[in-house]
Amino acid sequence: MKPSTKKIIIYAILGLMILIAFSYFTRDTEKYSTEDAVRAEPMPDYSNSRYKEIYLAGGCFWGVQAYFDRMLGVVYTNVGYANGESEDTDYYSIGETGHAEAIYVVFDPDILSLEELLGYFYGIIEPTVLNRQGNDIGTQYRTGIYYVDPEDFETIKRVTEQEQEKHDEPIVTEIELLQNYILAEEYHQDYLVKNPGGYCHVDLSNIPRERPAVYKNAYPKPGDSEIRSELTSLQYSITQENATETPFQNPYWNNEEHGLYVDIVTGEPLFLSLDKFDSGSGWPSFTRPVQREVLTYHIDESLGMARTEVRSRSGDSHLGHVFDDGPVEEGGLRYCINSGALRFIHEDDLEKEGYGDFLIYFR
């Protein structure tokens, strides 16, 4: 073999090795970034709040979460593994550890009673079938109602007895005090929001008390030149350059009118006035977004502090930060948002501004 040919082969092998190494490095970097985003998302604590909590197992938790998460009166949901034989498990181990795929539901009893919620739950499961729902078979797909408040037992028992009258076979849905609950992996959370065409054994075409949906593609981000022309210099600096406005000297910090706050860049709905409170910070403060998926979360270590930055989903606008010093009775979170990132639409103007569906929150 000629020396020149050997050199070509050697360079080719070296080039291939570099390319492979680079691809692995890139993959690891992307994975790290995703994990950062997961760690950044705050977890509210409703254990001492004014809301009620219940855990429901209804087969594959993707569809069960999507069903309840779209219901007016449901404040928060996540998915996990309940009442198994150990305090630790994962998606690939639940068949051995005896956990059931379940969802954690936080609901406002002033809007949605436990009796109503359980009625809807029995309407989407086959309560007389053991260890199977839809196409899924196994102990992890059993049905169950796991309560944390002992006073809820009588209501659960009464609703179940009423449901039994509709069936010839005995109901096999477990009714137990919650023993353990392990949060499921991030890719399972809001799975059908991330994967609209994903498998679901629950009929999502007719959700009772359904809240208005907020779709990302309905609020496209304009080009930079258009954004500059529509915003003031301060609004542009806040949303596009991560600036912060002066506290107590911004339009909405003390606004008490009812309405909807949207992304000033795209118009995507972000916060309700019903979730706004006076934090004393001098900026508009909210206990939660109008829907969980309209925000993205990012680790922010600027200014020598470790904070969680909040951005809008569609426009990627910098909004502000979220902290864990909010009202305990509302879950403990405080979304501290710049007025310059928001546009307020009064309740009386929602219909003509194209947000008429959101009037359901004020009726």
PDB file of N, CA, C and O in Angstrom, residues 28 88 95 118 136 316:
ATOM      1  N   ASP A  28     -24.866  14.336  25.101  1.00  0.00           N
ATOM      2  CA  ASP A  28     -24.772  14.522  26.543  1.00  0.00           C
ATOM      3  C   ASP A  28     -25.132  15.946  26.936  1.00  0.00           C
ATOM      4  O   ASP A  28     -25.771  16.190  27.950  1.00  0.00           O
ATOM      5  N   ASP A  88     -39.788   3.164  46.772  1.00  0.00           N
ATOM      6  CA  ASP A  88     -39.056   3.588  45.588  1.00  0.00           C
ATOM      7  C   ASP A  88     -39.379   2.642  44.437  1.00  0.00           C
ATOM      8  O   ASP A  88     -39.459   1.428  44.634  1.00  0.00           O
ATOM      9  N   GLY A  95     -44.137  -3.448  37.946  1.00  0.00           N
ATOM     10  CA  GLY A  95     -44.719  -4.784  37.894  1.00  0.00           C
ATOM     11  C   GLY A  95     -44.246  -5.643  39.042  1.00  0.00           C
ATOM     12  O   GLY A  95     -44.976  -6.515  39.532  1.00  0.00           O
ATOM     13  N   LEU A 118     -65.320  12.163  41.723  1.00  0.00           N
ATOM     14  CA  LEU A 118     -65.337  10.702  41.708  1.00  0.00           C
ATOM     15  C   LEU A 118     -66.360  10.166  40.710  1.00  0.00           C
ATOM     16  O   LEU A 118     -66.142   9.109  40.092  1.00  0.00           O
ATOM     17  N   ASP A 136     -54.275  -2.292  28.236  1.00  0.00           N
ATOM     18  CA  ASP A 136     -53.183  -2.523  29.181  1.00  0.00           C
ATOM     19  C   ASP A 136     -53.575  -3.541  30.239  1.00  0.00           C
ATOM     20  O   ASP A 136     -54.633  -3.420  30.862  1.00  0.00           O
ATOM     21  N   ASP A 316     -41.237  32.756  23.905  1.00  0.00           N
ATOM     22  CA  ASP A 316     -39.955  32.684  24.609  1.00  0.00           C
ATOM     23  C   ASP A 316     -39.603  34.038  25.217  1.00  0.00           C
ATOM     24  O   ASP A 316     -38.443  34.426  25.284  1.00  0.00           O
TER      25      ASP A 316
END
